[in-house]
One Martini backbone bead per residue (centre of mass of N, CA, C, O) as a GRO file, in nm:
protein
  195
    1UNK     BB    1  -5.878   2.359   1.267
    2UNK     BB    2  -5.648   2.297   1.067
    3UNK     BB    3  -5.773   2.453   0.832
    4UNK     BB    4  -5.769   2.732   0.968
    5UNK     BB    5  -5.468   2.744   1.016
    6UNK     BB    6  -5.389   2.724   0.716
    7UNK     BB    7  -5.543   2.976   0.620
    8UNK     BB    8  -5.388   3.181   0.796
    9UNK     BB    9  -5.114   3.135   0.665
   10UNK     BB   10  -5.188   3.204   0.375
   11UNK     BB   11  -5.291   3.494   0.436
   12UNK     BB   12  -5.028   3.602   0.551
   13UNK     BB   13  -4.857   3.559   0.290
   14UNK     BB   14  -5.058   3.747   0.117
   15UNK     BB   15  -4.977   3.968   0.271
   16UNK     BB   16  -4.775   4.238   0.311
   17UNK     BB   17  -4.616   4.132   0.556
   18UNK     BB   18  -4.554   3.845   0.445
   19UNK     BB   19  -4.400   3.939   0.189
   20UNK     BB   20  -4.179   4.092   0.335
   21UNK     BB   21  -4.066   3.858   0.503
   22UNK     BB   22  -4.012   3.666   0.269
   23UNK     BB   23  -3.812   3.867   0.104
   24UNK     BB   24  -3.619   3.955   0.365
   25UNK     BB   25  -3.583   3.658   0.518
   26UNK     BB   26  -3.647   3.376   0.395
   27UNK     BB   27  -3.506   3.381   0.116
   28UNK     BB   28  -3.219   3.455   0.215
   29UNK     BB   29  -3.189   3.214   0.403
   30UNK     BB   30  -3.220   2.993   0.184
   31UNK     BB   31  -2.991   3.094   0.002
   32UNK     BB   32  -2.764   3.069   0.212
   33UNK     BB   33  -2.805   2.771   0.272
   34UNK     BB   34  -2.763   2.667  -0.018
   35UNK     BB   35  -2.481   2.791  -0.059
   36UNK     BB   36  -2.347   2.639   0.176
   37UNK     BB   37  -2.402   2.354   0.075
   38UNK     BB   38  -2.264   2.388  -0.201
   39UNK     BB   39  -1.985   2.467  -0.087
   40UNK     BB   40  -1.946   2.208   0.077
   41UNK     BB   41  -1.949   2.012  -0.165
   42UNK     BB   42  -1.713   2.136  -0.315
   43UNK     BB   43  -1.503   2.107  -0.088
   44UNK     BB   44  -1.525   1.805  -0.049
   45UNK     BB   45  -1.435   1.729  -0.337
   46UNK     BB   46  -1.160   1.873  -0.327
   47UNK     BB   47  -1.045   1.715  -0.086
   48UNK     BB   48  -1.067   1.434  -0.207
   49UNK     BB   49  -0.881   1.491  -0.449
   50UNK     BB   50  -0.634   1.572  -0.283
   51UNK     BB   51  -0.601   1.308  -0.122
   52UNK     BB   52  -0.581   1.121  -0.369
   53UNK     BB   53  -0.329   1.258  -0.484
   54UNK     BB   54  -0.144   1.207  -0.240
   55UNK     BB   55  -0.168   0.899  -0.247
   56UNK     BB   56  -0.057   0.858  -0.532
   57UNK     BB   57   0.214   0.996  -0.477
   58UNK     BB   58   0.309   0.810  -0.247
   59UNK     BB   59   0.294   0.548  -0.407
   60UNK     BB   60   0.485   0.627  -0.637
   61UNK     BB   61   0.731   0.685  -0.459
   62UNK     BB   62   0.757   0.404  -0.327
   63UNK     BB   63   0.783   0.244  -0.590
   64UNK     BB   64   1.031   0.393  -0.700
   65UNK     BB   65   1.219   0.315  -0.465
   66UNK     BB   66   1.205   0.008  -0.511
   67UNK     BB   67   1.307   0.010  -0.804
   68UNK     BB   68   1.579   0.142  -0.742
   69UNK     BB   69   1.674  -0.087  -0.558
   70UNK     BB   70   1.655  -0.305  -0.779
   71UNK     BB   71   1.870  -0.187  -0.969
   72UNK     BB   72   2.101  -0.217  -0.761
   73UNK     BB   73   2.064  -0.527  -0.711
   74UNK     BB   74   2.141  -0.616  -1.009
   75UNK     BB   75   2.452  -0.478  -0.929
   76UNK     BB   76   2.575  -0.575  -0.650
   77UNK     BB   77   2.873  -0.685  -0.713
   78UNK     BB   78   2.970  -0.382  -0.822
   79UNK     BB   79   2.959  -0.276  -0.541
   80UNK     BB   80   3.036  -0.116  -0.278
   81UNK     BB   81   3.015  -0.117   0.058
   82UNK     BB   82   2.882   0.161   0.084
   83UNK     BB   83   2.662   0.119  -0.127
   84UNK     BB   84   2.532  -0.125   0.007
   85UNK     BB   85   2.453   0.018   0.266
   86UNK     BB   86   2.280   0.236   0.132
   87UNK     BB   87   2.083   0.043  -0.015
   88UNK     BB   88   1.977  -0.099   0.234
   89UNK     BB   89   1.850   0.151   0.353
   90UNK     BB   90   1.664   0.223   0.114
   91UNK     BB   91   1.510  -0.042   0.108
   92UNK     BB   92   1.390  -0.036   0.393
   93UNK     BB   93   1.247   0.236   0.355
   94UNK     BB   94   1.070   0.154   0.114
   95UNK     BB   95   0.921  -0.075   0.255
   96UNK     BB   96   0.791   0.097   0.475
   97UNK     BB   97   0.638   0.288   0.289
   98UNK     BB   98   0.461   0.066   0.166
   99UNK     BB   99   0.338  -0.048   0.433
  100UNK     BB  100   0.202   0.249   0.509
  101UNK     BB  101   0.003   0.228   0.303
  102UNK     BB  102  -0.352   0.286   0.226
  103UNK     BB  103  -0.337  -0.016   0.081
  104UNK     BB  104  -0.417  -0.288  -0.066
  105UNK     BB  105  -0.139  -0.498  -0.018
  106UNK     BB  106   0.126  -0.359   0.095
  107UNK     BB  107   0.267  -0.594   0.242
  108UNK     BB  108   0.283  -0.785   0.002
  109UNK     BB  109   0.447  -0.597  -0.180
  110UNK     BB  110   0.695  -0.578   0.005
  111UNK     BB  111   0.758  -0.879   0.019
  112UNK     BB  112   0.782  -0.927  -0.284
  113UNK     BB  113   1.010  -0.721  -0.335
  114UNK     BB  114   1.215  -0.840  -0.133
  115UNK     BB  115   1.248  -1.105  -0.281
  116UNK     BB  116   1.349  -0.986  -0.547
  117UNK     BB  117   1.594  -0.838  -0.434
  118UNK     BB  118   1.735  -1.087  -0.318
  119UNK     BB  119   1.753  -1.235  -0.590
  120UNK     BB  120   1.924  -1.018  -0.736
  121UNK     BB  121   2.169  -1.034  -0.550
  122UNK     BB  122   2.235  -1.334  -0.612
  123UNK     BB  123   2.213  -1.268  -0.952
  124UNK     BB  124   2.447  -1.020  -1.000
  125UNK     BB  125   2.652  -1.138  -1.180
  126UNK     BB  126   2.716  -0.929  -1.419
  127UNK     BB  127   2.428  -0.880  -1.492
  128UNK     BB  128   2.225  -1.095  -1.526
  129UNK     BB  129   1.948  -1.219  -1.674
  130UNK     BB  130   1.795  -1.290  -1.412
  131UNK     BB  131   1.811  -1.008  -1.284
  132UNK     BB  132   1.671  -0.860  -1.517
  133UNK     BB  133   1.407  -1.022  -1.508
  134UNK     BB  134   1.337  -0.960  -1.212
  135UNK     BB  135   1.321  -0.655  -1.249
  136UNK     BB  136   1.093  -0.651  -1.459
  137UNK     BB  137   0.888  -0.801  -1.281
  138UNK     BB  138   0.886  -0.598  -1.050
  139UNK     BB  139   0.797  -0.351  -1.205
  140UNK     BB  140   0.532  -0.462  -1.318
  141UNK     BB  141   0.401  -0.541  -1.046
  142UNK     BB  142   0.410  -0.257  -0.906
  143UNK     BB  143   0.255  -0.104  -1.123
  144UNK     BB  144   0.001  -0.274  -1.111
  145UNK     BB  145  -0.053  -0.223  -0.808
  146UNK     BB  146  -0.090   0.084  -0.830
  147UNK     BB  147  -0.357   0.052  -1.022
  148UNK     BB  148  -0.430  -0.272  -0.916
  149UNK     BB  149  -0.437  -0.398  -0.611
  150UNK     BB  150  -0.627  -0.652  -0.607
  151UNK     BB  151  -0.496  -0.810  -0.841
  152UNK     BB  152  -0.197  -0.810  -0.738
  153UNK     BB  153  -0.246  -0.938  -0.462
  154UNK     BB  154  -0.295  -1.224  -0.567
  155UNK     BB  155  -0.018  -1.263  -0.701
  156UNK     BB  156   0.154  -1.218  -0.450
  157UNK     BB  157   0.036  -1.448  -0.277
  158UNK     BB  158   0.113  -1.675  -0.472
  159UNK     BB  159   0.418  -1.626  -0.484
  160UNK     BB  160   0.475  -1.645  -0.177
  161UNK     BB  161   0.372  -1.934  -0.146
  162UNK     BB  162   0.569  -2.064  -0.345
  163UNK     BB  163   0.834  -1.968  -0.208
  164UNK     BB  164   0.781  -2.098   0.064
  165UNK     BB  165   0.776  -2.388  -0.042
  166UNK     BB  166   1.061  -2.390  -0.175
  167UNK     BB  167   1.222  -2.300   0.099
  168UNK     BB  168   1.135  -2.525   0.302
  169UNK     BB  169   1.305  -2.771   0.220
  170UNK     BB  170   1.601  -2.674   0.270
  171UNK     BB  171   1.552  -2.596   0.566
  172UNK     BB  172   1.477  -2.878   0.664
  173UNK     BB  173   1.743  -3.010   0.583
  174UNK     BB  174   1.925  -2.830   0.757
  175UNK     BB  175   1.798  -2.904   1.028
  176UNK     BB  176   1.858  -3.205   1.010
  177UNK     BB  177   2.166  -3.173   0.993
  178UNK     BB  178   2.200  -3.020   1.261
  179UNK     BB  179   2.079  -3.242   1.442
  180UNK     BB  180   2.278  -3.464   1.361
  181UNK     BB  181   2.534  -3.314   1.450
  182UNK     BB  182   2.450  -3.275   1.746
  183UNK     BB  183   2.423  -3.577   1.807
  184UNK     BB  184   2.715  -3.647   1.734
  185UNK     BB  185   2.846  -3.462   1.946
  186UNK     BB  186   2.718  -3.593   2.194
  187UNK     BB  187   2.835  -3.871   2.148
  188UNK     BB  188   3.132  -3.786   2.155
  189UNK     BB  189   3.125  -3.665   2.441
  190UNK     BB  190   3.022  -3.917   2.587
  191UNK     BB  191   3.257  -4.107   2.499
  192UNK     BB  192   3.484  -3.931   2.617
  193UNK     BB  193   3.377  -3.936   2.916
  194UNK     BB  194   3.402  -4.253   2.950
  195UNK     BB  195   3.721  -4.281   2.887
   0.00000   0.00000   0.00000
């Protein structure tokens, strides 16, 4: 039964009517379908390249803005109050742009750069060597992150953990001093109220 059905199909394709339908309907339909699939693949590849290019451009722009903020932070003491206000605005905007990037470690990169910028502001007296060195380190780190996000992400997290540990001790000491002062003030108020 199945064999007879298959033979009927083969005979129909071998007939004049079958060849006519094959060449006028089936082959053009298959060719149009193949061309559509091929065009879709080409378009998909072009769109992927376009989106990747836009992502690279956005990342480069955000990194350049952070580096520009870092350059101004390195000479922070020589800036006027208006310039400082403007640079603060640019820095916060650049940080937000980096944080919004769809790249692995963008938040770490923004935190890491913010720490470097704050450090440069503190060490910017007459463009000191330390501020210049911090600027060079920030530039190198951000450029490396731009090209190899996963590798730089590890370095950023290690640096942030080390800085957090270093700054935790003085903050704890300050809190202890504040608590001791508050206790001393309470004692003084209590003794004054007794007398």
